[in-house]
C-alpha positions as MATLAB code, in Angstrom:
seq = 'XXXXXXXXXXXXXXXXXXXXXXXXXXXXXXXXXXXXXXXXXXXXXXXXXXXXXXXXXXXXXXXXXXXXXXXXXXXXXXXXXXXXXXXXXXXXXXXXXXXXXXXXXXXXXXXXXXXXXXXXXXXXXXXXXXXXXXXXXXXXXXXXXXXXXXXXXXXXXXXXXXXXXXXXXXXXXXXXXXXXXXXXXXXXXXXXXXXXXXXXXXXXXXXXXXXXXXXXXXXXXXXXXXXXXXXXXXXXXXXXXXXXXXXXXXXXXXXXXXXXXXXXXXXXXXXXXXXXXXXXXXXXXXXXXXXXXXXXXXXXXXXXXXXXXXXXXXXXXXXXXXXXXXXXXXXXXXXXXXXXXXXXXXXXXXXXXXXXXXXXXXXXXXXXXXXXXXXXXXXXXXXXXXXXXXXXXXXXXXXXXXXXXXXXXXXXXXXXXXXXXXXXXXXXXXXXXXXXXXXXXXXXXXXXX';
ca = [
     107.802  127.712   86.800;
     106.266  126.983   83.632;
     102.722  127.675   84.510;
     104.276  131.017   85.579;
     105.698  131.813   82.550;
     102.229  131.243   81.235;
     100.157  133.040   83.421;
     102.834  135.546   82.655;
     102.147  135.670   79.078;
      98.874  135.629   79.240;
      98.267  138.660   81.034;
     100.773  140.304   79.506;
     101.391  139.903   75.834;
      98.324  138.102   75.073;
      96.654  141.209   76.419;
      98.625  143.672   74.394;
      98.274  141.594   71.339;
      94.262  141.928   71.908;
      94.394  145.322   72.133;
      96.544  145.697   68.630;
      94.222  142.834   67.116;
      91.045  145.346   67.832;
      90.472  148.735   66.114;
      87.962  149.451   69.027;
      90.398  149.144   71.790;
      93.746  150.509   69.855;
      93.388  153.661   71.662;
      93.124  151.911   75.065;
      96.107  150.149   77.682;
      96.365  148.479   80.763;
      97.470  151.010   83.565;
      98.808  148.314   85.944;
      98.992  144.862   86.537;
      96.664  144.937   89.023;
      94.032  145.830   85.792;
      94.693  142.272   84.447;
      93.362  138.463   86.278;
      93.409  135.187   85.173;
      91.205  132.339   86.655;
      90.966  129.014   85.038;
      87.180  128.244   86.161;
      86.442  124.330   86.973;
      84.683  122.368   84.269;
      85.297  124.608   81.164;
      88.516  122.801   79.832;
      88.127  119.892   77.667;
      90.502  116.397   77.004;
      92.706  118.721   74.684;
      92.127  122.116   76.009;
      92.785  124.736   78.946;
      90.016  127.486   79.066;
      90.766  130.238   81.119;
      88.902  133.481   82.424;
      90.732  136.880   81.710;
      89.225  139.912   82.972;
      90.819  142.935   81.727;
      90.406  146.687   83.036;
      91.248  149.380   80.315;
      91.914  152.847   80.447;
      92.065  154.943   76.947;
      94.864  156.953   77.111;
      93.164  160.563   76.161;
      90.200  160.530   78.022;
      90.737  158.391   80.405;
      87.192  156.250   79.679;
      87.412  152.821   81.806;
      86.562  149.865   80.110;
      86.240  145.986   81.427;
      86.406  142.989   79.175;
      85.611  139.645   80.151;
      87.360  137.148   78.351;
      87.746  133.465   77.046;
      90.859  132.048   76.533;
      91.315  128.922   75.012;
      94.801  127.020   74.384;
      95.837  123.793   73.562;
      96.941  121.037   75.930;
     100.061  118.791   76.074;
     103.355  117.934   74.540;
     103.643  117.784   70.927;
     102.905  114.309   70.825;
      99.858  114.318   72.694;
      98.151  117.057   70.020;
      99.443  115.058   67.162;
      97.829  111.850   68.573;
      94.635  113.653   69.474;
      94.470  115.330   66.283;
      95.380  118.733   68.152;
      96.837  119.723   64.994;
      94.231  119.417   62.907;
      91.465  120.553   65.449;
      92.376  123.444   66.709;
      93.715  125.031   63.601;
      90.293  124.298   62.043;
      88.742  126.147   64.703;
      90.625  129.305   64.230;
      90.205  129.103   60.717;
      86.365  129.279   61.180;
      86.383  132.122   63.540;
      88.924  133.956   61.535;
      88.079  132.982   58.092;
      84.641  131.866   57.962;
      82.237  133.678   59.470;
      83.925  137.045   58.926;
      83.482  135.844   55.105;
      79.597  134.871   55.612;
      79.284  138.532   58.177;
      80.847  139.830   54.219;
      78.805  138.564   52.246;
      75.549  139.562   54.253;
      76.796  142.855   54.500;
      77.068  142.891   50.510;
      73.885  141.673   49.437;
      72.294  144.260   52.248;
      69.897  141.352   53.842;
      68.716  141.596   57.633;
      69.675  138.121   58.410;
      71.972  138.950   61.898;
      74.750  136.955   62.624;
      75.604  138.544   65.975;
      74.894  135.678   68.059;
      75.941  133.478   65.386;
      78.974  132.663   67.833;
      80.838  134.790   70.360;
      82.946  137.786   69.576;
      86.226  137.559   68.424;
      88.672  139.039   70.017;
      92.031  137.163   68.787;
      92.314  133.761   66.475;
      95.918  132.755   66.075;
      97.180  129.365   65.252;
     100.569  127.623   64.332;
     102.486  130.893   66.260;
     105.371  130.879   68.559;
     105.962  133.098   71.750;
     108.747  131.901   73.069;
     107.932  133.837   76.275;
     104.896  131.140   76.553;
     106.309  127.777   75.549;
     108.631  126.229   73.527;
     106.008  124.802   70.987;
     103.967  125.956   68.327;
     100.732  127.574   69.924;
      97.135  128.318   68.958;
      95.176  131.339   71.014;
      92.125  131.528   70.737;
      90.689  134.834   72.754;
      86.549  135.145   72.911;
      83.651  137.349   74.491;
      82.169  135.615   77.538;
      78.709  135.782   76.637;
      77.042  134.855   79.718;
      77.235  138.603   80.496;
      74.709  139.075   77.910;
      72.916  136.145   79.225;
      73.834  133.120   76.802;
      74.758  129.748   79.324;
      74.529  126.014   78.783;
      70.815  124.430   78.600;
      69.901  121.174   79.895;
      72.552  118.813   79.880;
      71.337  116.154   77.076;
      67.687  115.819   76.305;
      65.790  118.823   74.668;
      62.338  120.127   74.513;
      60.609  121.890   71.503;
      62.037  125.186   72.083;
      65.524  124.677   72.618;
      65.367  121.910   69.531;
      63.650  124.392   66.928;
      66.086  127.296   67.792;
      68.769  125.093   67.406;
      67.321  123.729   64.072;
      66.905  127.291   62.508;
      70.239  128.352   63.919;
      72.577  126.007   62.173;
      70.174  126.142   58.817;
      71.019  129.825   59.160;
      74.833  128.687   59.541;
      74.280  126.419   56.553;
      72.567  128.588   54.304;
      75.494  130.822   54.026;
      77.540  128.057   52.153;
      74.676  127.750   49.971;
      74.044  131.700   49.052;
      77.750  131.886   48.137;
      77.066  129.159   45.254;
      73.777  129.751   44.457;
      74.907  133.590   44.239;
      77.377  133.157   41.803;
      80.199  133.162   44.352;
      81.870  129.717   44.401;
      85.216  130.792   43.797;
      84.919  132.447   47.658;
      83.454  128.965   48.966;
      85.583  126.834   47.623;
      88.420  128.861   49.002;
      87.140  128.767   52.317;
      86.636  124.866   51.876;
      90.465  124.717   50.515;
      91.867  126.165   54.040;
      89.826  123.420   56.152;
      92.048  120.604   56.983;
      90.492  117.052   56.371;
      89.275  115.483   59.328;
      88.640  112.074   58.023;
      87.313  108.621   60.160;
      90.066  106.581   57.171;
      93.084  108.440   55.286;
      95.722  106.699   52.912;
      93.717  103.171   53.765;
      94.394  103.546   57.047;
      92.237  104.739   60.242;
      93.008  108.808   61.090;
      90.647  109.133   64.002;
      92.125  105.957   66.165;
      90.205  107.258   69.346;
      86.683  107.225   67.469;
      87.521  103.897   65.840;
      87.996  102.388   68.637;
      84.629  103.513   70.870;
      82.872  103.127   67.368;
      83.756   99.354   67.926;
      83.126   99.285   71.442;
      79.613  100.466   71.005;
      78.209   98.606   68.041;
      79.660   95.351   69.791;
      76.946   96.881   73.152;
      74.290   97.392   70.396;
      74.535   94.163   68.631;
      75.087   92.127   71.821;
      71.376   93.364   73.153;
      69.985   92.693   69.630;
      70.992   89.280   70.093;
      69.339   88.917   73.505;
      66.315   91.224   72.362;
      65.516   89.743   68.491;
      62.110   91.213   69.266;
      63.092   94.841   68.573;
      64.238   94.200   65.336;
      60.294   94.224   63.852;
      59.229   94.310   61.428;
      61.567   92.086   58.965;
      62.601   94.763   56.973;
      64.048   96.514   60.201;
      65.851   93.090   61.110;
      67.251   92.921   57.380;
      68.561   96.772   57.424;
      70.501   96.040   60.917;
      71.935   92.877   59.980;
      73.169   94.115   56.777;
      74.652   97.071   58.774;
      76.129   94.208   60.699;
      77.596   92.368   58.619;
      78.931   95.460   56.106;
      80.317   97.609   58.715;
      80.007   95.877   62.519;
      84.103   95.380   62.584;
      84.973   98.277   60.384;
      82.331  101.252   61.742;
      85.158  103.728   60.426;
      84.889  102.733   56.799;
      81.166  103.647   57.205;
      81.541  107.273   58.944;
      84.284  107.720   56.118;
      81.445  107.118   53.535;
      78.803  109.386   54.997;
      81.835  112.139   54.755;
      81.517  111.994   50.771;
      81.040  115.611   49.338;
      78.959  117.098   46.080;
      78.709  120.193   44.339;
      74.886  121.107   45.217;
      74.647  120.160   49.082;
      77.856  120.114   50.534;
      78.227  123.110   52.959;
      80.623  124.157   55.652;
      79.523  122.309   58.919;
      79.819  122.803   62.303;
      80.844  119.019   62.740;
      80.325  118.589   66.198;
      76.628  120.297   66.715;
      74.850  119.057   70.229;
      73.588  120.459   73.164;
      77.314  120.555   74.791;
      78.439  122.888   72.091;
      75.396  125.399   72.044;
      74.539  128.183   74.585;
      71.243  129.114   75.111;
      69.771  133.017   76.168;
      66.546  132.887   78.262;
      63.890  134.951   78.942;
      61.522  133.559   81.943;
      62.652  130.363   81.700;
      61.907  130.031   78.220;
      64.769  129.522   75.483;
      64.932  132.510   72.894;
      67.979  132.748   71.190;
      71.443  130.010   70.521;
      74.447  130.742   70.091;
      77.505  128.181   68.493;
      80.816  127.426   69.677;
      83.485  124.952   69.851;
      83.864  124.838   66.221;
      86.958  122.179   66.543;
      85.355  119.028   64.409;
      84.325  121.440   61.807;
      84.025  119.821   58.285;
      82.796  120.624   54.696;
      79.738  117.460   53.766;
      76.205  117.055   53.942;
      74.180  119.130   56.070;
      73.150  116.060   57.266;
      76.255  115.618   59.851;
      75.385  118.576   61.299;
      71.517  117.814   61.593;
      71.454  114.011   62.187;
      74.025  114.444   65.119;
      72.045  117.070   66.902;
      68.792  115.389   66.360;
      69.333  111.698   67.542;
      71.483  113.367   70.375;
      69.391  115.770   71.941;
      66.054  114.532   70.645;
      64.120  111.716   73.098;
      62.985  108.706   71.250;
      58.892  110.080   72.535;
      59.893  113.360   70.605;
      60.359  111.587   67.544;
      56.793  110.080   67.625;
      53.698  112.249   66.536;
      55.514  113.745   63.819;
      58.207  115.366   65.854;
      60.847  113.964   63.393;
      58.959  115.462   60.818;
      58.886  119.006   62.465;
      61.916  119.549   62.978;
      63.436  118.498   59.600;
      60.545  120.919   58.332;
      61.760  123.552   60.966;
      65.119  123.323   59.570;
      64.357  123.410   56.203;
      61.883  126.963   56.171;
      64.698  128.507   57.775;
      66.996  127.284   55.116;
      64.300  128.514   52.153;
      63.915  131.948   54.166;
      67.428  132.464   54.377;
      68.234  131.950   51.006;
      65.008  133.917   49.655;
      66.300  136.790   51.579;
      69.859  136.882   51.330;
      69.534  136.170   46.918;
      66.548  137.891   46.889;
      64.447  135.271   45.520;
      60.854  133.826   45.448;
      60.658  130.635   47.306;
      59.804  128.724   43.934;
      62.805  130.187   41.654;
      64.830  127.797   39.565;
      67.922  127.948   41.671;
      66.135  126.467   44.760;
      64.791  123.338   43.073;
      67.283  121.117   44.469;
      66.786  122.801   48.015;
      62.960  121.836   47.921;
      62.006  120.186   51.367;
      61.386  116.875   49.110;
      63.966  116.797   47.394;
      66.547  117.727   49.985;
      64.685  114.990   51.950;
      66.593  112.385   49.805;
      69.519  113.652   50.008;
      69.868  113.650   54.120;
      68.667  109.932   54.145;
      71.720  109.028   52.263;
      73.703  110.379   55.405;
      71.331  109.923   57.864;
      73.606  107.139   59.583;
      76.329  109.456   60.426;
      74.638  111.050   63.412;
      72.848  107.994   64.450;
      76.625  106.327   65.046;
      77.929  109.324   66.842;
      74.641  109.303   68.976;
      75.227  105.898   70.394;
      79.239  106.363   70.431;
      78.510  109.130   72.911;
      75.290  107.951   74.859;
      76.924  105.773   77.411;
      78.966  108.184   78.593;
      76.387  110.888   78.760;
      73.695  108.707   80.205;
      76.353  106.753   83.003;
      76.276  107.549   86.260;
      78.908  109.911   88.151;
      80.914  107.151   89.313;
      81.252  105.209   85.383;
      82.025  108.566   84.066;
      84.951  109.414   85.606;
      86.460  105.750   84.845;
      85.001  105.570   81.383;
      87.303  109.544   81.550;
      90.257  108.009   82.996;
      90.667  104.757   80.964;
      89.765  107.564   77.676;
      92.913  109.630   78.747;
      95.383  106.483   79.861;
      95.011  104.340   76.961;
      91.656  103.992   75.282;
      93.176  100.889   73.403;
      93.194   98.916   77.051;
      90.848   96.354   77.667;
      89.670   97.818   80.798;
      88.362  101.034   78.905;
      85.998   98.616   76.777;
      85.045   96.569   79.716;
      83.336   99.854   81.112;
      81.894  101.277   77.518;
      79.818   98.588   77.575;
      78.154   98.305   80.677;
      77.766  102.088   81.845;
      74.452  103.634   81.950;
      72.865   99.837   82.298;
      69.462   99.062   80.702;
      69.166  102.524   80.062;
      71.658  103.483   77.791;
      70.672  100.110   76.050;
      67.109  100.945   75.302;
      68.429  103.942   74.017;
      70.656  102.883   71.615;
      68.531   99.873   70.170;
      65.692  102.578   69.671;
      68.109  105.000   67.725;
      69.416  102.357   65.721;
      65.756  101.188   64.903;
      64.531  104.333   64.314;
      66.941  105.190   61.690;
      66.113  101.500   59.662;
      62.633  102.553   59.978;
      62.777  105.910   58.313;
      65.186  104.615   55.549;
      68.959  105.593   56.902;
      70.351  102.240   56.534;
      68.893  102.059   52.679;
      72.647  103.531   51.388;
      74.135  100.129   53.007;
      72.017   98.317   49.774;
      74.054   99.801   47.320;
];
């Protein structure tokens, strides 16, 4: 009966709420029920979320125009316990807050200042953003609705599943620097007063609050993972070479082995020159990709739920070490992509200020400079690499229990007995050589101080 009254809802309400929420379909209404379906397609919904398909057939109500919308429709999971212990109720609302808030407020700001840069596939339309509301006709609790475009109409769909090649990994790069660069144009633009109001309605999403640990799930696989990398260090001394590699990792060790939260917590620290509004969770699974024969032309970002205000950094270092092979970081492929990245960022800026790429007000933003900044948080994506590698490299079978002891009690025994033997020698290698690479180019140099 409940999912009834939901279904119910949903095709219902929800629709008529969408059509009020929209100035371009105000003059438009469903004709019968018949107009309206819901599917809830397998393999969209998440740990904390329900996504379901809503197709909707309009008619306008003077000149009888037709029109179909294919629709998203995201909503939380769970009793009001479960979101509060999965941090539902800090996740979602951030979400909303970026759709509704956020990028309307960078789409403003572009519009202002007249420059070309086109956020259209930024992320999906918009067609509702509600959080915190109550429709009793739904559920007893306090709901968030989130109603998008489904893009793969206009040809947007998931890439590969984990490793990337050049093209998909340079549009990603200039994507988010476009995304980033927004936070940036506000400041350097004289506008601060809008970002920092936009930064006052995200709600903290911290790894240690009040001296104790916020995000218990992440603490917890954090744990589980560096006890896997340390463990094969031990057996393997010989990929800690050169000494100054070996001295970097150790000191990581010994600083932050038992307490990896107190570490991510540290990388979240915020200034008034490169702090912008992140994505917080940017990989491969949250990206959509638009082809053209095979070939990758344009991204677009979603799932905006770990969203955060820091150093670009998060953003970048995640994405890299997660959808980067350790081969593509040879041969200057590191290198690259930072430098990818950053031009973006410079063009942006340039055109949205209307400035000369060597003006005052980008001298902290040059590609040096900025370089020394990101190593100082460097680390953050490297640890959220490895935290997520063993599940993404395990095989079909380890998955699903590594999923099941995740949902039942992540605290158990049994899910750390699996975290640190699924994927094998593979997820291993790949781990030590993340963890390596970032002592090599200088990541682990913050842990000194």
């Amino acid at each position: 009966m409940a999912q009834d009254r939901k279904e119910k809802f949903l095709t219902t309400e929800l629709v008529n709420k969408i059509i009020q929420s929209n100035d371009d379909l105000n003059d438009y209404r469903l004709v019968s029920d018949s107009d309206c379906t819901l599917t809830t397609p397998q393999g969209l919904d998440g740990f904390m979320s329900v996504i379901h398909r809503l197709t909707v057939n309009l008619t306008h109500s003077t000149t009888s125009a037709t029109r179909c919308l294919t629709l998203m429709v995201k909503v939380m999971k769970g009793d009001d316990d479960f979101r509060k212990k999965s941090l539902g109720l800090v996740l979602f609302p951030n979400e909303i807050n970026v759709y509704s808030t956020v990028i309307p407020a960078f789409e403003q700001m572009i519009r202002n200042t007249g420059d070309q840069l086109d956020l259209a596939t930024l992320c999906p339309r918009i067609y509702l953003a509600e959080a915190g509301v109550k429709y009793p006709t739904y559920s007893d609790q306090e709901e968030t609705f989130l109603v998008m475009e489904d893009v793969s109409a206009k040809g947007f769909v998931p890439g590969p599943r984990l490793n990337l090649d050049q093209p998909h990994l340079e549009l990603m790069a200039r994507k988010i620097a476009q995304f980033h660069a927004c936070s940036y144009a506000l400041r350097i633009g004289g506008h601060s007063e809008i970002l920092r109001n936009l930064v006052k309605r995200i709600i903290p999403l911290n790894f240690i609050q009040d001296g104790k640990i916020f995000f218990e799930s992440y603490d917890i696989v954090f744990k589980v993972v560096f006890e896997r990398l340390f463990a094969y260090f031990d057996k393997q001394p010989e990929l800690l070479q050169p000494d100054s590699v070996r001295d970097r990792v150790q000191n990581l060790r010994c600083k932050y082995g038992l307490t990896p939260s107190q570490l991510m917590q540290r990388c979240l620290e915020q200034d008034d020159i490169y702090s912008v509004i992140l994505h917080g969770d940017y990989n491969r699974n949250n990206v959509l990709f638009r082809y053209e024969d095979d070939v990758p032309q344009d991204v677009m970002l979603i799932d905006f739920q770990e969203n955060r205000y820091g150093s670009p950094a998060l953003d970048l270092s995640f994405f890299m070490y997660m959808n980067m092979t350790p081969e593509a970081w040879t041969n200057g492929g590191w290198e690259h992509l930072l430098t990818t990245y950053h031009q973006e960022l410079i063009r942006c800026l340039c055109d949205i200020l209307k400035l000369q790429p060597d003006d005052q007000l980008l001298l902290p933003y040059r590609f040096d400079v900025m370089k020394q900044h990101l190593q100082k948080h460097f680390i953050y994506g490297a640890i959220i690499a490895i935290k997520f590698l063993p599940c993404m490299l395990a095989n079909e079978q380890e998955a699903q229990e590594i999923l099941h002891h995740f949902h039942k009690d992540v605290t158990a025994d049994a899910f750390r007995q699996i975290y640190l033997i699924a994927g094998g020698e593979i997820v291993n290698d790949r781990i030590s050589k993340v963890m390596v690479h970032a002592a090599q180019q200088g990541y682990l140099d913050m842990l000194m101080s």
